[in-house]
Short mmCIF file of C-alpha atoms in Angstrom, two decimals:
data_model
loop_
_atom_site.label_atom_id
_atom_site.label_comp_id
_atom_site.label_asym_id
_atom_site.label_seq_id
_atom_site.Cartn_x
_atom_site.Cartn_y
_atom_site.Cartn_z
CA MET Z 1 138.08 48.91 90.58
CA THR Z 2 140.58 51.73 90.79
CA TYR Z 3 143.45 51.71 88.31
CA THR Z 4 146.75 50.67 89.86
CA THR Z 5 150.14 50.84 88.20
CA ARG Z 6 152.03 47.61 88.80
CA PHE Z 7 155.74 46.88 88.64
CA ILE Z 8 157.05 43.34 88.39
CA GLY Z 9 160.43 41.85 89.25
CA ILE Z 10 161.35 38.34 88.11
CA ASP Z 11 164.30 36.55 89.68
CA ILE Z 12 165.47 33.87 87.25
CA SER Z 13 167.37 30.68 88.02
CA LYS Z 14 167.96 27.48 86.08
CA SER Z 15 164.87 25.81 87.54
CA THR Z 16 162.52 28.52 88.86
CA LEU Z 17 161.07 31.95 88.16
CA ASP Z 18 160.28 33.94 91.32
CA ILE Z 19 157.97 36.92 90.85
CA CYS Z 20 157.14 39.96 92.95
CA VAL Z 21 154.40 42.47 92.05
CA LEU Z 22 154.47 45.95 93.60
CA PRO Z 23 152.90 47.92 95.18
CA GLN Z 24 150.71 44.98 96.31
CA GLU Z 25 153.84 42.98 97.26
CA LYS Z 26 152.32 39.86 95.76
CA TYR Z 27 154.56 36.86 95.18
CA ALA Z 28 154.42 33.83 92.90
CA SER Z 29 156.77 31.15 91.61
CA TYR Z 30 156.80 29.13 88.40
CA PRO Z 31 159.15 26.49 86.99
CA ASN Z 32 161.57 27.73 84.33
CA THR Z 33 160.10 25.46 81.66
CA ASP Z 34 158.02 26.10 78.56
CA GLU Z 35 154.86 25.25 80.49
CA GLY Z 36 155.89 27.37 83.47
CA ILE Z 37 156.77 30.37 81.28
CA SER Z 38 153.44 30.08 79.45
CA ALA Z 39 151.57 30.01 82.78
CA LEU Z 40 153.59 32.99 84.07
CA VAL Z 41 152.87 35.09 80.97
CA ASN Z 42 149.15 34.33 81.20
CA TRP Z 43 149.20 35.27 84.90
CA ILE Z 44 150.89 38.61 84.13
CA LYS Z 45 148.46 39.33 81.28
CA GLY Z 46 145.65 38.89 83.77
CA LEU Z 47 146.99 41.79 85.86
CA ASP Z 48 145.80 45.35 85.13
CA GLY Z 49 148.19 48.26 84.71
CA VAL Z 50 151.55 46.48 84.38
CA GLU Z 51 153.94 49.37 83.77
CA ARG Z 52 157.28 47.57 83.65
CA ILE Z 53 158.84 44.14 84.16
CA VAL Z 54 162.49 44.01 85.23
CA ILE Z 55 164.90 41.08 85.05
CA GLU Z 56 168.69 40.75 85.19
CA PRO Z 57 170.92 38.70 82.86
CA THR Z 58 171.56 35.12 84.00
CA GLY Z 59 173.85 33.73 81.32
CA GLY Z 60 171.05 32.49 79.08
CA TYR Z 61 168.50 31.10 81.54
CA GLU Z 62 166.31 34.14 80.83
CA ARG Z 63 166.26 33.73 77.04
CA CYS Z 64 162.98 31.79 76.66
CA LEU Z 65 161.23 34.06 79.16
CA VAL Z 66 162.40 37.19 77.33
CA ARG Z 67 161.05 35.91 74.02
CA ALA Z 68 157.71 34.98 75.57
CA LEU Z 69 157.28 38.36 77.30
CA GLN Z 70 158.23 40.34 74.20
CA ASN Z 71 156.01 38.22 71.93
CA ASN Z 72 153.11 39.21 74.20
CA LYS Z 73 154.00 42.93 73.97
CA LEU Z 74 154.87 43.25 77.67
CA ALA Z 75 157.18 46.12 78.70
CA LEU Z 76 160.47 44.46 79.66
CA SER Z 77 163.80 45.85 80.88
CA ARG Z 78 167.00 43.91 81.55
CA ILE Z 79 169.27 45.59 84.10
CA ASN Z 80 172.91 44.89 84.89
CA ALA Z 81 173.17 42.60 87.94
CA LYS Z 82 175.81 44.80 89.60
CA GLN Z 83 173.52 47.81 89.34
CA ILE Z 84 170.67 45.85 90.95
CA ARG Z 85 172.94 44.71 93.81
CA GLN Z 86 174.11 48.27 94.46
CA PHE Z 87 170.48 49.41 94.49
CA ALA Z 88 169.65 46.68 97.02
CA ARG Z 89 172.47 47.79 99.34
CA ALA Z 90 171.44 51.44 99.01
CA SER Z 91 167.91 50.38 99.98
CA GLY Z 92 169.24 48.63 103.10
CA ARG Z 93 168.52 45.11 101.85
CA LEU Z 94 171.68 43.15 102.57
CA ALA Z 95 170.10 39.69 102.72
CA LYS Z 96 169.79 37.76 99.47
CA THR Z 97 167.15 35.16 98.68
CA ASP Z 98 165.12 34.49 95.53
CA LYS Z 99 162.08 36.21 97.08
CA ILE Z 100 164.11 39.24 98.20
CA ASP Z 101 165.80 39.47 94.80
CA ALA Z 102 162.40 39.49 93.06
CA PHE Z 103 161.26 42.29 95.40
CA VAL Z 104 164.43 44.33 94.71
CA LEU Z 105 163.91 43.98 90.94
CA ALA Z 106 160.29 45.14 91.24
CA ASP Z 107 161.33 48.00 93.52
CA PHE Z 108 163.98 49.03 90.99
CA ALA Z 109 161.31 49.07 88.27
CA ARG Z 110 159.09 51.23 90.50
CA ARG Z 111 161.71 53.78 91.57
CA MET Z 112 164.19 54.00 88.69
CA GLU Z 113 163.85 54.97 85.05
CA THR Z 114 164.56 52.01 82.77
CA ASP Z 115 164.82 51.51 79.01
CA LEU Z 116 162.85 48.85 77.20
CA LEU Z 117 164.79 45.83 75.98
CA PRO Z 118 164.75 45.91 72.15
CA CYS Z 119 163.04 42.96 70.47
CA GLN Z 120 165.27 40.65 68.46
CA SER Z 121 164.26 38.96 65.24
CA ALA Z 122 164.84 35.23 64.70
CA HIS Z 123 168.03 36.00 62.74
CA GLU Z 124 169.28 38.34 65.48
CA GLN Z 125 168.66 35.67 68.12
CA ARG Z 126 170.51 33.12 65.97
CA LEU Z 127 173.44 35.50 65.52
CA THR Z 128 173.56 36.00 69.31
CA ASP Z 129 173.79 32.22 69.81
CA LEU Z 130 176.54 31.92 67.18
CA VAL Z 131 178.58 34.72 68.75
CA ALA Z 132 178.27 33.01 72.15
CA ARG Z 133 179.53 29.75 70.63
CA TYR Z 134 182.40 31.59 68.92
CA ARG Z 135 183.48 32.99 72.30
CA GLN Z 136 183.30 29.52 73.89
CA LEU Z 137 185.46 28.00 71.16
CA ASN Z 138 188.01 30.80 71.43
CA HIS Z 139 188.26 30.18 75.17
CA MET Z 140 188.78 26.44 74.70
CA ILE Z 141 191.38 26.99 71.96
CA VAL Z 142 193.41 29.27 74.27
CA GLN Z 143 193.26 26.60 77.00
CA GLU Z 144 194.49 23.88 74.65
CA LYS Z 145 197.30 26.08 73.32
CA ASN Z 146 198.44 26.75 76.88
CA ARG Z 147 198.48 22.99 77.58
CA ARG Z 148 200.49 22.41 74.42
CA GLU Z 149 203.29 24.61 75.77
CA LYS Z 150 204.26 21.99 78.37
CA LYS Z 151 207.31 20.04 77.24
CA ASP Z 152 207.38 16.22 77.10
CA ASN Z 153 203.63 16.08 77.50
CA PRO Z 154 202.37 12.54 76.74
CA ALA Z 155 198.99 14.03 75.84
CA SER Z 156 200.44 16.26 73.08
CA ARG Z 157 198.91 14.19 70.25
CA TRP Z 158 195.43 14.44 71.74
CA ILE Z 159 195.87 18.14 72.38
CA GLU Z 160 196.75 18.68 68.71
CA GLU Z 161 193.71 16.67 67.64
CA SER Z 162 191.50 18.68 69.97
CA LEU Z 163 192.95 21.95 68.68
CA ALA Z 164 192.35 20.95 65.07
CA PHE Z 165 188.73 20.05 65.84
CA LEU Z 166 188.05 23.26 67.79
CA GLN Z 167 189.63 25.46 65.11
CA SER Z 168 187.62 23.69 62.41
CA GLN Z 169 184.38 24.19 64.34
CA ARG Z 170 185.23 27.85 64.95
CA GLN Z 171 185.59 28.36 61.21
CA ASP Z 172 182.23 26.64 60.69
CA VAL Z 173 180.68 29.04 63.20
CA ILE Z 174 182.18 32.02 61.34
CA GLU Z 175 180.67 30.75 58.08
CA ALA Z 176 177.31 30.33 59.83
CA MET Z 177 177.56 33.91 61.08
CA LYS Z 178 178.20 35.15 57.54
CA LYS Z 179 175.20 33.19 56.27
CA CYS Z 180 172.98 34.52 59.07
CA ILE Z 181 173.92 38.12 58.20
CA ASN Z 182 173.39 37.66 54.46
CA GLU Z 183 169.93 36.13 54.99
CA ASP Z 184 168.56 39.21 56.79
CA PRO Z 185 168.63 42.53 54.84
CA ALA Z 186 168.41 44.67 58.01
CA ILE Z 187 171.30 42.87 59.73
CA SER Z 188 173.31 42.87 56.49
CA GLN Z 189 172.87 46.64 56.11
CA ALA Z 190 173.86 47.26 59.74
CA ALA Z 191 176.93 45.02 59.34
CA ASP Z 192 177.98 46.94 56.21
CA VAL Z 193 177.72 50.25 58.08
CA LEU Z 194 179.80 48.92 60.98
CA GLN Z 195 182.46 47.44 58.68
CA SER Z 196 182.80 50.76 56.88
CA LEU Z 197 184.55 52.03 60.03
CA LYS Z 198 188.30 51.57 60.20
CA GLY Z 199 189.27 48.64 62.43
CA ILE Z 200 185.83 46.98 62.38
CA GLY Z 201 185.82 43.63 60.59
CA LEU Z 202 183.21 40.92 60.26
CA LEU Z 203 183.75 39.37 63.70
CA THR Z 204 183.64 42.68 65.57
CA ALA Z 205 180.53 43.68 63.62
CA CYS Z 206 178.86 40.38 64.57
CA ILE Z 207 179.76 40.87 68.24
CA LEU Z 208 178.35 44.41 68.22
CA LEU Z 209 175.11 43.34 66.53
CA ALA Z 210 174.65 40.38 68.88
CA GLU Z 211 175.72 41.87 72.20
CA LEU Z 212 174.57 45.47 71.76
CA PRO Z 213 170.96 45.21 70.53
CA GLU Z 214 170.40 48.78 71.79
CA LEU Z 215 172.59 50.05 68.94
CA GLY Z 216 170.40 52.26 66.76
CA HIS Z 217 167.79 52.67 69.50
CA LEU Z 218 169.78 54.92 71.89
CA GLY Z 219 171.84 58.07 71.44
CA LYS Z 220 175.63 57.90 71.06
CA ALA Z 221 176.29 59.14 74.61
CA GLN Z 222 173.93 56.52 76.05
CA ILE Z 223 175.53 53.77 73.97
CA ALA Z 224 179.04 54.80 75.05
CA LYS Z 225 178.01 54.67 78.71
CA LEU Z 226 176.21 51.35 78.23
CA VAL Z 227 179.32 49.75 76.74
CA GLY Z 228 181.53 51.33 79.39
CA VAL Z 229 183.73 53.53 77.19
CA ALA Z 230 182.37 56.91 78.31
CA PRO Z 231 184.85 58.91 80.45
CA ILE Z 232 183.34 59.40 83.90
CA ASN Z 233 184.23 62.63 85.69
CA ARG Z 234 185.56 62.53 89.26
CA ASP Z 235 185.19 66.14 90.42
CA SER Z 236 184.35 67.26 93.95
CA GLY Z 237 184.93 70.69 95.44
CA LYS Z 238 188.30 71.95 94.19
CA MET Z 239 189.44 68.49 93.16
CA ARG Z 240 189.52 67.76 89.46
CA GLY Z 241 190.10 64.05 89.00
CA GLN Z 242 191.22 62.14 85.95
CA ARG Z 243 188.42 60.92 83.67
CA THR Z 244 188.22 57.14 83.48
CA ILE Z 245 185.87 54.57 82.02
CA ALA Z 246 183.91 52.26 84.31
CA GLY Z 247 181.27 49.54 84.25
CA GLY Z 248 179.56 48.55 81.04
CA ARG Z 249 179.82 45.32 79.09
CA LYS Z 250 183.35 44.04 79.53
CA GLN Z 251 183.46 41.46 76.73
CA LEU Z 252 182.09 43.97 74.25
CA ARG Z 253 184.58 46.58 75.43
CA ASN Z 254 187.42 44.05 74.95
CA ALA Z 255 186.34 43.48 71.34
CA LEU Z 256 186.30 47.24 70.70
CA PHE Z 257 189.75 47.58 72.28
CA VAL Z 258 191.20 45.10 69.80
CA ALA Z 259 189.46 46.92 66.95
CA ALA Z 260 190.89 50.23 68.19
CA LEU Z 261 194.40 48.77 68.16
#
């Protein structure tokens, strides 16, 4: 057999995993369950010359698959969904189905340079889950506070009870985050370095460690662009446009904005 470099795109949904392998343009589909993920990983391991696997973030539905692929030492990249969609349009693929999306992801892996997704330890994964819960609680607390502003609201007592519960749970999550950091020497050291910077406290450090796993693996210019705080030039011909930031990880950028203030 002749050696063939293969690129794989996996379109992830709540219930299914749709796969495309290029250049053979071979398709497969597995359920997004523990058994389905195990079968998918074994199928991929049976292929020769897998150069890169590309997925896009799906709000958590990809988490078990990511762990399984990384545990089996498979080269995995996770690309921003907006970037994938722009690539699809530039390639002339305007239609959108699970099969087409899997092809576009594999084609992106074949044509574009991608960085490997850093592996996370068990403590790093736990910290990521805790930060996600902290964000959820913050969102619910803001909603309840807005409801409390309405005058003569017969539900005021229940709103206050709900607020007290949510604020108590948020504090419990913060304590769990502290414990998670203290239990892992590598995370603890990274948190200390981050908190040595003016404006960076425990919560911002936790958000950076959880939502920017590339920190420490990429150069400062790459990190700045990844977050979306790098000034992008807008120059063409004689025009010299104003530098502005664009793209990146919005929630992470919001946290850094507060720290900067």
